[in-house]
Amino acid sequence: MYKLVALVALAASAFSLVHALVPLWGQCGGIAWVGETDAAPVRANTTNTAVTGLYLHRRSDGKAVLNKNIAGIPLYWTAPGTIALLEGSTTSDGKFCQVKDFLNVHADATSPAASYKPLQFDLGTPISDYWSSVRLSVTSASPWGAESWFLACPTSVAGEYLVYLQTGTDVPSGQTCALTQLS
């Protein structure tokens, strides 16, 4: 019985330690901190595609990719219409801060008029503030109207796919991509 009580106490202290990292008004932002409202890993959920069950991640260059890493990244609805990846960071004085990488839609640099729009995580202010929390999709307030389909195109890394918002029928030149939804 003593072991069970000790185990429960240990679990409770670990839970409070994890939540102590993000106290309301306590993270480098003072009273402007709004805190996260909801978090969950996002994955491709369209059946019978090469990307079914793969998780959304931020690659080191900020690009949004799908891969099989089961951990996934928790995306937070940080304000109406915005989504962020919250990462821990320590300042030079040892203070722990939350850094927000916002999920944004960009124009494709090589084909700006194309109907596929690259997704990327950017530090700082969100530029895409029309995300819907119903499923990972953009609302009718976006420049393209309501859209809930994404392209996943393979990269040179086995099992990794770049993610694009699909607003029409174009695909990146020379690519065979999977059409999927994310949730």
PDB file of C-alpha atoms in Angstrom:
ATOM      1  CA  MET A   1       0.000   0.000   0.000  1.00  0.00           C
ATOM      2  CA  TYR A   2       2.870   2.367   0.863  1.00  0.00           C
ATOM      3  CA  LYS A   3       4.357   1.891  -2.617  1.00  0.00           C
ATOM      4  CA  LEU A   4       1.031   2.815  -4.243  1.00  0.00           C
ATOM      5  CA  VAL A   5       0.740   6.006  -2.167  1.00  0.00           C
ATOM      6  CA  ALA A   6       4.347   6.933  -2.997  1.00  0.00           C
ATOM      7  CA  LEU A   7       3.754   6.308  -6.705  1.00  0.00           C
ATOM      8  CA  VAL A   8       0.613   8.476  -6.708  1.00  0.00           C
ATOM      9  CA  ALA A   9       2.470  11.248  -4.856  1.00  0.00           C
ATOM     10  CA  LEU A  10       5.347  11.078  -7.343  1.00  0.00           C
ATOM     11  CA  ALA A  11       2.959  11.248 -10.303  1.00  0.00           C
ATOM     12  CA  ALA A  12       1.120  14.209  -8.782  1.00  0.00           C
ATOM     13  CA  SER A  13       4.359  16.110  -8.164  1.00  0.00           C
ATOM     14  CA  ALA A  14       5.547  15.439 -11.725  1.00  0.00           C
ATOM     15  CA  PHE A  15       2.168  16.669 -13.038  1.00  0.00           C
ATOM     16  CA  SER A  16       2.401  19.874 -11.012  1.00  0.00           C
ATOM     17  CA  LEU A  17       6.010  20.417 -12.132  1.00  0.00           C
ATOM     18  CA  VAL A  18       5.022  20.158 -15.785  1.00  0.00           C
ATOM     19  CA  HIS A  19       2.138  22.565 -15.311  1.00  0.00           C
ATOM     20  CA  ALA A  20       4.314  24.907 -13.254  1.00  0.00           C
ATOM     21  CA  LEU A  21       6.247  25.709 -16.438  1.00  0.00           C
ATOM     22  CA  VAL A  22       3.270  27.622 -17.829  1.00  0.00           C
ATOM     23  CA  PRO A  23       1.538  29.458 -14.978  1.00  0.00           C
ATOM     24  CA  LEU A  24      -0.966  32.136 -15.923  1.00  0.00           C
ATOM     25  CA  TRP A  25       0.785  35.515 -16.256  1.00  0.00           C
ATOM     26  CA  GLY A  26       4.127  33.920 -15.370  1.00  0.00           C
ATOM     27  CA  GLN A  27       5.972  33.401 -18.657  1.00  0.00           C
ATOM     28  CA  CYS A  28       8.125  36.275 -19.853  1.00  0.00           C
ATOM     29  CA  GLY A  29       5.075  38.058 -21.203  1.00  0.00           C
ATOM     30  CA  GLY A  30       3.709  39.453 -17.953  1.00  0.00           C
ATOM     31  CA  ILE A  31       0.018  40.243 -18.025  1.00  0.00           C
ATOM     32  CA  ALA A  32      -0.077  39.900 -21.824  1.00  0.00           C
ATOM     33  CA  TRP A  33       0.275  36.117 -21.507  1.00  0.00           C
ATOM     34  CA  VAL A  34      -2.935  34.489 -22.636  1.00  0.00           C
ATOM     35  CA  GLY A  35      -1.753  30.908 -22.205  1.00  0.00           C
ATOM     36  CA  GLU A  36      -2.654  27.957 -24.337  1.00  0.00           C
ATOM     37  CA  THR A  37      -6.251  26.869 -24.650  1.00  0.00           C
ATOM     38  CA  ASP A  38      -6.070  23.430 -26.250  1.00  0.00           C
ATOM     39  CA  ALA A  39      -3.317  21.096 -27.445  1.00  0.00           C
ATOM     40  CA  ALA A  40      -3.078  17.923 -29.436  1.00  0.00           C
ATOM     41  CA  PRO A  41      -0.750  16.340 -31.972  1.00  0.00           C
ATOM     42  CA  VAL A  42      -2.046  16.779 -35.513  1.00  0.00           C
ATOM     43  CA  ARG A  43      -1.995  13.920 -38.007  1.00  0.00           C
ATOM     44  CA  ALA A  44      -3.113  13.038 -41.512  1.00  0.00           C
ATOM     45  CA  ASN A  45      -6.440  11.247 -41.281  1.00  0.00           C
ATOM     46  CA  THR A  46      -7.460  10.494 -44.871  1.00  0.00           C
ATOM     47  CA  THR A  47      -7.468   6.715 -45.311  1.00  0.00           C
ATOM     48  CA  ASN A  48      -5.588   4.802 -47.988  1.00  0.00           C
ATOM     49  CA  THR A  49      -2.926   7.417 -48.702  1.00  0.00           C
ATOM     50  CA  ALA A  50       0.844   7.242 -48.219  1.00  0.00           C
ATOM     51  CA  VAL A  51       0.579   9.773 -45.375  1.00  0.00           C
ATOM     52  CA  THR A  52      -2.315   8.274 -43.378  1.00  0.00           C
ATOM     53  CA  GLY A  53      -1.457   8.435 -39.672  1.00  0.00           C
ATOM     54  CA  LEU A  54       1.672  10.590 -40.078  1.00  0.00           C
ATOM     55  CA  TYR A  55       2.131  13.486 -37.633  1.00  0.00           C
ATOM     56  CA  LEU A  56       2.658  17.188 -38.289  1.00  0.00           C
ATOM     57  CA  HIS A  57       6.063  18.518 -37.214  1.00  0.00           C
ATOM     58  CA  ARG A  58       8.232  21.591 -37.576  1.00  0.00           C
ATOM     59  CA  ARG A  59      11.424  20.867 -39.471  1.00  0.00           C
ATOM     60  CA  SER A  60      14.604  22.705 -38.420  1.00  0.00           C
ATOM     61  CA  ASP A  61      14.070  25.231 -41.248  1.00  0.00           C
ATOM     62  CA  GLY A  62      10.529  25.955 -39.989  1.00  0.00           C
ATOM     63  CA  LYS A  63       8.707  24.100 -42.776  1.00  0.00           C
ATOM     64  CA  ALA A  64       5.685  22.023 -41.780  1.00  0.00           C
ATOM     65  CA  VAL A  65       6.198  18.329 -42.538  1.00  0.00           C
ATOM     66  CA  LEU A  66       4.445  15.030 -41.914  1.00  0.00           C
ATOM     67  CA  ASN A  67       6.442  12.049 -40.664  1.00  0.00           C
ATOM     68  CA  LYS A  68       5.929   8.922 -38.592  1.00  0.00           C
ATOM     69  CA  ASN A  69       7.362  10.272 -35.327  1.00  0.00           C
ATOM     70  CA  ILE A  70       4.645   9.170 -32.909  1.00  0.00           C
ATOM     71  CA  ALA A  71       5.335  12.043 -30.522  1.00  0.00           C
ATOM     72  CA  GLY A  72       3.713  14.573 -32.792  1.00  0.00           C
ATOM     73  CA  ILE A  73       3.815  18.184 -31.748  1.00  0.00           C
ATOM     74  CA  PRO A  74       1.107  19.692 -29.643  1.00  0.00           C
ATOM     75  CA  LEU A  75      -0.375  22.635 -31.482  1.00  0.00           C
ATOM     76  CA  TYR A  76      -2.184  25.178 -29.336  1.00  0.00           C
ATOM     77  CA  TRP A  77      -5.098  27.407 -30.297  1.00  0.00           C
ATOM     78  CA  THR A  78      -3.404  30.542 -28.957  1.00  0.00           C
ATOM     79  CA  ALA A  79      -5.975  33.165 -29.887  1.00  0.00           C
ATOM     80  CA  PRO A  80      -9.041  33.189 -32.083  1.00  0.00           C
ATOM     81  CA  GLY A  81      -7.857  31.949 -35.469  1.00  0.00           C
ATOM     82  CA  THR A  82      -4.195  31.287 -34.630  1.00  0.00           C
ATOM     83  CA  ILE A  83      -2.271  28.078 -33.990  1.00  0.00           C
ATOM     84  CA  ALA A  84       1.172  27.857 -32.397  1.00  0.00           C
ATOM     85  CA  LEU A  85       3.756  25.332 -31.389  1.00  0.00           C
ATOM     86  CA  LEU A  86       4.851  26.272 -27.891  1.00  0.00           C
ATOM     87  CA  GLU A  87       8.474  25.501 -27.136  1.00  0.00           C
ATOM     88  CA  GLY A  88      10.461  25.988 -23.982  1.00  0.00           C
ATOM     89  CA  SER A  89      13.414  28.317 -23.964  1.00  0.00           C
ATOM     90  CA  THR A  90      15.680  29.588 -21.213  1.00  0.00           C
ATOM     91  CA  THR A  91      16.822  33.214 -21.159  1.00  0.00           C
ATOM     92  CA  SER A  92      20.365  34.317 -20.256  1.00  0.00           C
ATOM     93  CA  ASP A  93      19.226  34.972 -16.670  1.00  0.00           C
ATOM     94  CA  GLY A  94      17.890  31.411 -16.363  1.00  0.00           C
ATOM     95  CA  LYS A  95      14.208  32.302 -16.660  1.00  0.00           C
ATOM     96  CA  PHE A  96      12.045  29.776 -18.525  1.00  0.00           C
ATOM     97  CA  CYS A  97       9.965  31.251 -21.350  1.00  0.00           C
ATOM     98  CA  GLN A  98       7.446  29.979 -23.829  1.00  0.00           C
ATOM     99  CA  VAL A  99       8.357  30.694 -27.440  1.00  0.00           C
ATOM    100  CA  LYS A 100       5.523  30.657 -29.963  1.00  0.00           C
ATOM    101  CA  ASP A 101       6.126  29.330 -33.472  1.00  0.00           C
ATOM    102  CA  PHE A 102       2.937  30.217 -35.348  1.00  0.00           C
ATOM    103  CA  LEU A 103       1.616  27.987 -38.121  1.00  0.00           C
ATOM    104  CA  ASN A 104       1.295  30.195 -41.184  1.00  0.00           C
ATOM    105  CA  VAL A 105       0.317  29.837 -44.824  1.00  0.00           C
ATOM    106  CA  HIS A 106       2.804  31.294 -47.323  1.00  0.00           C
ATOM    107  CA  ALA A 107       2.818  31.779 -51.087  1.00  0.00           C
ATOM    108  CA  ASP A 108       5.077  29.330 -52.937  1.00  0.00           C
ATOM    109  CA  ALA A 109       8.280  31.199 -53.788  1.00  0.00           C
ATOM    110  CA  THR A 110       8.693  29.544 -57.188  1.00  0.00           C
ATOM    111  CA  SER A 111       4.991  29.573 -58.163  1.00  0.00           C
ATOM    112  CA  PRO A 112       3.193  32.314 -56.196  1.00  0.00           C
ATOM    113  CA  ALA A 113      -0.063  31.911 -58.169  1.00  0.00           C
ATOM    114  CA  ALA A 114      -0.196  28.137 -57.616  1.00  0.00           C
ATOM    115  CA  SER A 115      -3.115  26.697 -55.659  1.00  0.00           C
ATOM    116  CA  TYR A 116      -0.807  24.938 -53.182  1.00  0.00           C
ATOM    117  CA  LYS A 117       0.366  27.147 -50.310  1.00  0.00           C
ATOM    118  CA  PRO A 118       3.305  26.007 -48.146  1.00  0.00           C
ATOM    119  CA  LEU A 119       2.748  25.776 -44.390  1.00  0.00           C
ATOM    120  CA  GLN A 120       5.539  27.028 -42.178  1.00  0.00           C
ATOM    121  CA  PHE A 121       6.113  27.729 -38.506  1.00  0.00           C
ATOM    122  CA  ASP A 122       7.298  31.307 -37.913  1.00  0.00           C
ATOM    123  CA  LEU A 123       8.461  32.875 -34.652  1.00  0.00           C
ATOM    124  CA  GLY A 124       6.692  35.940 -33.367  1.00  0.00           C
ATOM    125  CA  THR A 125       3.468  37.376 -34.725  1.00  0.00           C
ATOM    126  CA  PRO A 126       1.049  35.145 -36.636  1.00  0.00           C
ATOM    127  CA  ILE A 127       0.358  36.132 -40.233  1.00  0.00           C
ATOM    128  CA  SER A 128      -2.377  33.502 -40.680  1.00  0.00           C
ATOM    129  CA  ASP A 129      -5.194  34.244 -38.245  1.00  0.00           C
ATOM    130  CA  TYR A 130      -8.028  32.337 -39.914  1.00  0.00           C
ATOM    131  CA  TRP A 131      -7.506  28.766 -38.679  1.00  0.00           C
ATOM    132  CA  SER A 132     -10.582  26.800 -37.674  1.00  0.00           C
ATOM    133  CA  SER A 133     -10.569  24.640 -34.552  1.00  0.00           C
ATOM    134  CA  VAL A 134     -13.172  22.261 -35.997  1.00  0.00           C
ATOM    135  CA  ARG A 135     -10.466  20.390 -37.902  1.00  0.00           C
ATOM    136  CA  LEU A 136      -7.163  21.784 -39.090  1.00  0.00           C
ATOM    137  CA  SER A 137      -8.579  24.006 -41.840  1.00  0.00           C
ATOM    138  CA  VAL A 138      -8.827  27.641 -42.814  1.00  0.00           C
ATOM    139  CA  THR A 139     -12.091  29.533 -42.442  1.00  0.00           C
ATOM    140  CA  SER A 140     -14.004  31.554 -45.006  1.00  0.00           C
ATOM    141  CA  ALA A 141     -12.163  34.625 -43.683  1.00  0.00           C
ATOM    142  CA  SER A 142      -8.952  33.434 -45.381  1.00  0.00           C
ATOM    143  CA  PRO A 143      -7.909  34.849 -48.765  1.00  0.00           C
ATOM    144  CA  TRP A 144      -8.921  31.495 -50.358  1.00  0.00           C
ATOM    145  CA  GLY A 145     -12.226  30.928 -48.547  1.00  0.00           C
ATOM    146  CA  ALA A 146     -12.873  27.862 -46.399  1.00  0.00           C
ATOM    147  CA  GLU A 147     -10.418  25.057 -47.214  1.00  0.00           C
ATOM    148  CA  SER A 148      -9.755  21.789 -45.381  1.00  0.00           C
ATOM    149  CA  TRP A 149      -7.570  19.841 -47.832  1.00  0.00           C
ATOM    150  CA  PHE A 150      -3.801  19.648 -47.741  1.00  0.00           C
ATOM    151  CA  LEU A 151      -1.126  18.294 -50.078  1.00  0.00           C
ATOM    152  CA  ALA A 152       1.666  16.159 -48.657  1.00  0.00           C
ATOM    153  CA  CYS A 153       4.628  15.916 -51.033  1.00  0.00           C
ATOM    154  CA  PRO A 154       7.657  13.688 -50.413  1.00  0.00           C
ATOM    155  CA  THR A 155      11.020  15.236 -49.591  1.00  0.00           C
ATOM    156  CA  SER A 156      14.462  13.717 -50.059  1.00  0.00           C
ATOM    157  CA  VAL A 157      14.175  12.302 -46.523  1.00  0.00           C
ATOM    158  CA  ALA A 158      12.481   8.885 -46.495  1.00  0.00           C
ATOM    159  CA  GLY A 159       9.030   9.051 -44.879  1.00  0.00           C
ATOM    160  CA  GLU A 160       8.923  12.865 -44.717  1.00  0.00           C
ATOM    161  CA  TYR A 161       6.382  15.002 -46.596  1.00  0.00           C
ATOM    162  CA  LEU A 162       6.154  18.790 -46.987  1.00  0.00           C
ATOM    163  CA  VAL A 163       2.674  20.090 -46.198  1.00  0.00           C
ATOM    164  CA  TYR A 164       0.740  22.589 -48.301  1.00  0.00           C
ATOM    165  CA  LEU A 165      -2.750  24.057 -48.005  1.00  0.00           C
ATOM    166  CA  GLN A 166      -4.543  22.991 -51.208  1.00  0.00           C
ATOM    167  CA  THR A 167      -6.853  25.639 -52.660  1.00  0.00           C
ATOM    168  CA  GLY A 168      -7.311  24.171 -56.150  1.00  0.00           C
ATOM    169  CA  THR A 169      -5.744  21.385 -58.220  1.00  0.00           C
ATOM    170  CA  ASP A 170      -2.114  22.450 -58.801  1.00  0.00           C
ATOM    171  CA  VAL A 171       0.780  20.363 -57.452  1.00  0.00           C
ATOM    172  CA  PRO A 172       4.482  21.230 -57.230  1.00  0.00           C
ATOM    173  CA  SER A 173       6.248  20.455 -60.509  1.00  0.00           C
ATOM    174  CA  GLY A 174       7.572  16.919 -60.781  1.00  0.00           C
ATOM    175  CA  GLN A 175       5.928  15.802 -57.527  1.00  0.00           C
ATOM    176  CA  THR A 176       3.458  13.026 -56.789  1.00  0.00           C
ATOM    177  CA  CYS A 177       1.592  14.274 -53.739  1.00  0.00           C
ATOM    178  CA  ALA A 178      -1.098  12.846 -51.480  1.00  0.00           C
ATOM    179  CA  LEU A 179      -4.288  14.810 -50.853  1.00  0.00           C
ATOM    180  CA  THR A 180      -5.243  14.586 -47.186  1.00  0.00           C
ATOM    181  CA  GLN A 181      -7.058  16.225 -44.308  1.00  0.00           C
ATOM    182  CA  LEU A 182      -5.434  16.914 -40.938  1.00  0.00           C
ATOM    183  CA  SER A 183      -6.949  16.673 -37.482  1.00  0.00           C
TER     184      SER A 183
END
